[in-house]
């Protein structure tokens, strides 16, 4: 008997309810009220006591009386054959006159629940060489010919070169052109 600690009725309490109703003449409602349970519960235990005696007052097994049936082996083979033709579970269920859930359960059990699992995976395309350094890979870029007329970007006159200007523009981050603010000149404040 697997009763939990908060159970309203033990086997002894059930027997008391049944005896009060059947032997002492109590009504089912008053016997239920005395045991602090519902009338339906008390009526259930009285009925089981009438039918089976004291053996009917113990807890029953919770095991299901019937277990769902498995599909026959021939049907499973048909499902496997139809799946190899790349049919979906809905179509197979319609063709075999089965429930879609049954067909899908069989497909999952066979490991064919998803269509890509029907074909083997392709081998990865790898460059494998027997020793490190056997393969040399260079990325190259074609830069056009640069002859005498290299283009306006290299030979065009400078726009900022005005007559009388003392400096040239910066050509690298390390050159400082006169007239441009430096770190020293930016630190000083005019009052």
mmCIF file of N, CA and C in Angstrom, residues 141-189:
data_model
loop_
_atom_site.group_PDB
_atom_site.id
_atom_site.type_symbol
_atom_site.label_atom_id
_atom_site.label_comp_id
_atom_site.label_asym_id
_atom_site.label_seq_id
_atom_site.Cartn_x
_atom_site.Cartn_y
_atom_site.Cartn_z
ATOM 1 N N UNK A 141 46.536 39.910 -55.956
ATOM 2 C CA UNK A 141 45.609 40.884 -56.507
ATOM 3 C C UNK A 141 46.300 41.570 -57.674
ATOM 4 N N UNK A 142 45.593 41.673 -58.765
ATOM 5 C CA UNK A 142 46.173 42.309 -59.934
ATOM 6 C C UNK A 142 45.994 43.817 -59.797
ATOM 7 N N UNK A 143 47.117 44.518 -59.830
ATOM 8 C CA UNK A 143 47.087 45.976 -59.817
ATOM 9 C C UNK A 143 47.522 46.395 -61.212
ATOM 10 N N UNK A 144 46.818 47.228 -61.852
ATOM 11 C CA UNK A 144 47.111 47.576 -63.248
ATOM 12 C C UNK A 144 48.520 48.098 -63.475
ATOM 13 N N UNK A 145 48.891 48.263 -64.742
ATOM 14 C CA UNK A 145 50.216 48.770 -65.081
ATOM 15 C C UNK A 145 50.317 50.233 -64.702
ATOM 16 N N UNK A 146 51.476 50.641 -64.223
ATOM 17 C CA UNK A 146 51.695 52.026 -63.837
ATOM 18 C C UNK A 146 52.872 52.548 -64.653
ATOM 19 N N UNK A 147 52.575 53.103 -65.784
ATOM 20 C CA UNK A 147 53.631 53.629 -66.659
ATOM 21 C C UNK A 147 53.846 55.111 -66.421
ATOM 22 N N UNK A 148 54.168 55.823 -67.520
ATOM 23 C CA UNK A 148 54.429 57.262 -67.396
ATOM 24 C C UNK A 148 53.169 58.016 -67.001
ATOM 25 N N UNK A 149 52.061 57.637 -67.553
ATOM 26 C CA UNK A 149 50.815 58.307 -67.183
ATOM 27 C C UNK A 149 50.120 57.479 -66.110
ATOM 28 N N UNK A 150 50.573 57.640 -64.908
ATOM 29 C CA UNK A 150 50.089 56.800 -63.812
ATOM 30 C C UNK A 150 48.665 57.126 -63.425
ATOM 31 N N UNK A 151 48.208 58.318 -63.716
ATOM 32 C CA UNK A 151 46.852 58.668 -63.365
ATOM 33 C C UNK A 151 46.800 59.967 -62.595
ATOM 34 N N UNK A 152 45.646 60.556 -62.533
ATOM 35 C CA UNK A 152 45.519 61.879 -61.935
ATOM 36 C C UNK A 152 45.747 61.873 -60.425
ATOM 37 N N UNK A 153 45.550 60.710 -59.789
ATOM 38 C CA UNK A 153 45.735 60.686 -58.346
ATOM 39 C C UNK A 153 47.195 60.894 -57.960
ATOM 40 N N UNK A 154 48.102 60.476 -58.838
ATOM 41 C CA UNK A 154 49.515 60.640 -58.527
ATOM 42 C C UNK A 154 50.128 61.882 -59.162
ATOM 43 N N UNK A 155 49.590 62.320 -60.265
ATOM 44 C CA UNK A 155 50.234 63.413 -61.002
ATOM 45 C C UNK A 155 49.446 64.703 -61.004
ATOM 46 N N UNK A 156 48.280 64.777 -60.439
ATOM 47 C CA UNK A 156 47.458 65.994 -60.477
ATOM 48 C C UNK A 156 48.083 67.084 -59.624
ATOM 49 N N UNK A 157 47.897 68.351 -60.037
ATOM 50 C CA UNK A 157 48.416 69.441 -59.210
ATOM 51 C C UNK A 157 47.644 69.504 -57.897
ATOM 52 N N UNK A 158 48.329 69.931 -56.860
ATOM 53 C CA UNK A 158 47.716 69.972 -55.540
ATOM 54 C C UNK A 158 46.761 71.134 -55.437
ATOM 55 N N UNK A 159 45.616 70.912 -54.858
ATOM 56 C CA UNK A 159 44.627 71.970 -54.702
ATOM 57 C C UNK A 159 44.986 72.908 -53.557
ATOM 58 N N UNK A 160 45.579 72.364 -52.522
ATOM 59 C CA UNK A 160 45.874 73.203 -51.369
ATOM 60 C C UNK A 160 47.198 73.949 -51.511
ATOM 61 N N UNK A 161 47.914 73.694 -52.562
ATOM 62 C CA UNK A 161 49.181 74.408 -52.773
ATOM 63 C C UNK A 161 48.884 75.772 -53.372
ATOM 64 N N UNK A 162 48.876 76.802 -52.555
ATOM 65 C CA UNK A 162 48.626 78.167 -53.001
ATOM 66 C C UNK A 162 49.954 78.908 -53.059
ATOM 67 N N UNK A 163 49.987 79.898 -53.877
ATOM 68 C CA UNK A 163 51.242 80.670 -53.886
ATOM 69 C C UNK A 163 51.478 81.308 -52.517
ATOM 70 N N UNK A 164 52.616 81.100 -52.005
ATOM 71 C CA UNK A 164 52.983 81.693 -50.729
ATOM 72 C C UNK A 164 52.675 80.821 -49.543
ATOM 73 N N UNK A 165 52.104 79.646 -49.746
ATOM 74 C CA UNK A 165 51.839 78.774 -48.591
ATOM 75 C C UNK A 165 53.140 78.126 -48.179
ATOM 76 N N UNK A 166 53.372 78.083 -46.892
ATOM 77 C CA UNK A 166 54.653 77.613 -46.401
ATOM 78 C C UNK A 166 54.714 76.110 -46.265
ATOM 79 N N UNK A 167 53.589 75.442 -46.021
ATOM 80 C CA UNK A 167 53.662 74.025 -45.716
ATOM 81 C C UNK A 167 52.992 73.149 -46.746
ATOM 82 N N UNK A 168 53.149 71.880 -46.549
ATOM 83 C CA UNK A 168 52.491 70.872 -47.362
ATOM 84 C C UNK A 168 51.561 70.087 -46.462
ATOM 85 N N UNK A 169 50.677 69.299 -47.053
ATOM 86 C CA UNK A 169 49.758 68.495 -46.246
ATOM 87 C C UNK A 169 50.493 67.325 -45.628
ATOM 88 N N UNK A 170 49.849 66.714 -44.629
ATOM 89 C CA UNK A 170 50.462 65.570 -43.956
ATOM 90 C C UNK A 170 50.519 64.387 -44.901
ATOM 91 N N UNK A 171 51.661 63.742 -44.918
ATOM 92 C CA UNK A 171 51.790 62.552 -45.736
ATOM 93 C C UNK A 171 51.782 61.296 -44.892
ATOM 94 N N UNK A 172 52.043 61.430 -43.623
ATOM 95 C CA UNK A 172 51.982 60.277 -42.735
ATOM 96 C C UNK A 172 51.525 60.766 -41.373
ATOM 97 N N UNK A 173 51.123 59.886 -40.524
ATOM 98 C CA UNK A 173 50.641 60.329 -39.223
ATOM 99 C C UNK A 173 51.739 60.919 -38.344
ATOM 100 N N UNK A 174 53.026 60.742 -38.710
ATOM 101 C CA UNK A 174 54.104 61.214 -37.851
ATOM 102 C C UNK A 174 54.615 62.592 -38.245
ATOM 103 N N UNK A 175 54.223 63.085 -39.421
ATOM 104 C CA UNK A 175 54.697 64.412 -39.823
ATOM 105 C C UNK A 175 53.687 65.452 -39.386
ATOM 106 N N UNK A 176 54.188 66.555 -38.914
ATOM 107 C CA UNK A 176 53.338 67.640 -38.454
ATOM 108 C C UNK A 176 53.569 68.830 -39.365
ATOM 109 N N UNK A 177 52.508 69.330 -39.917
ATOM 110 C CA UNK A 177 52.595 70.457 -40.833
ATOM 111 C C UNK A 177 52.539 71.749 -40.034
ATOM 112 N N UNK A 178 53.376 72.754 -40.398
ATOM 113 C CA UNK A 178 53.299 74.021 -39.671
ATOM 114 C C UNK A 178 51.919 74.637 -39.836
ATOM 115 N N UNK A 179 51.417 75.197 -38.808
ATOM 116 C CA UNK A 179 50.100 75.800 -38.840
ATOM 117 C C UNK A 179 49.015 74.874 -38.314
ATOM 118 N N UNK A 180 49.299 73.604 -38.253
ATOM 119 C CA UNK A 180 48.339 72.657 -37.701
ATOM 120 C C UNK A 180 48.518 72.609 -36.195
ATOM 121 N N UNK A 181 47.441 72.390 -35.448
ATOM 122 C CA UNK A 181 47.603 72.348 -33.988
ATOM 123 C C UNK A 181 48.358 71.094 -33.577
ATOM 124 N N UNK A 182 49.317 71.270 -32.678
ATOM 125 C CA UNK A 182 50.058 70.136 -32.138
ATOM 126 C C UNK A 182 49.555 69.868 -30.737
ATOM 127 N N UNK A 183 50.123 68.871 -30.133
ATOM 128 C CA UNK A 183 49.695 68.554 -28.778
ATOM 129 C C UNK A 183 50.080 69.663 -27.819
ATOM 130 N N UNK A 184 51.226 70.333 -28.089
ATOM 131 C CA UNK A 184 51.651 71.429 -27.206
ATOM 132 C C UNK A 184 50.760 72.642 -27.380
ATOM 133 N N UNK A 185 50.467 72.973 -28.641
ATOM 134 C CA UNK A 185 49.682 74.180 -28.863
ATOM 135 C C UNK A 185 48.231 74.001 -28.415
ATOM 136 N N UNK A 186 47.718 72.775 -28.425
ATOM 137 C CA UNK A 186 46.350 72.577 -27.984
ATOM 138 C C UNK A 186 46.230 72.613 -26.480
ATOM 139 N N UNK A 187 47.360 72.411 -25.774
ATOM 140 C CA UNK A 187 47.302 72.418 -24.318
ATOM 141 C C UNK A 187 47.242 73.826 -23.757
ATOM 142 N N UNK A 188 47.839 74.762 -24.462
ATOM 143 C CA UNK A 188 47.869 76.126 -23.937
ATOM 144 C C UNK A 188 46.539 76.794 -24.183
ATOM 145 N N UNK A 189 46.106 77.537 -23.188
ATOM 146 C CA UNK A 189 44.850 78.238 -23.317
ATOM 147 C C UNK A 189 45.116 79.729 -23.340
#
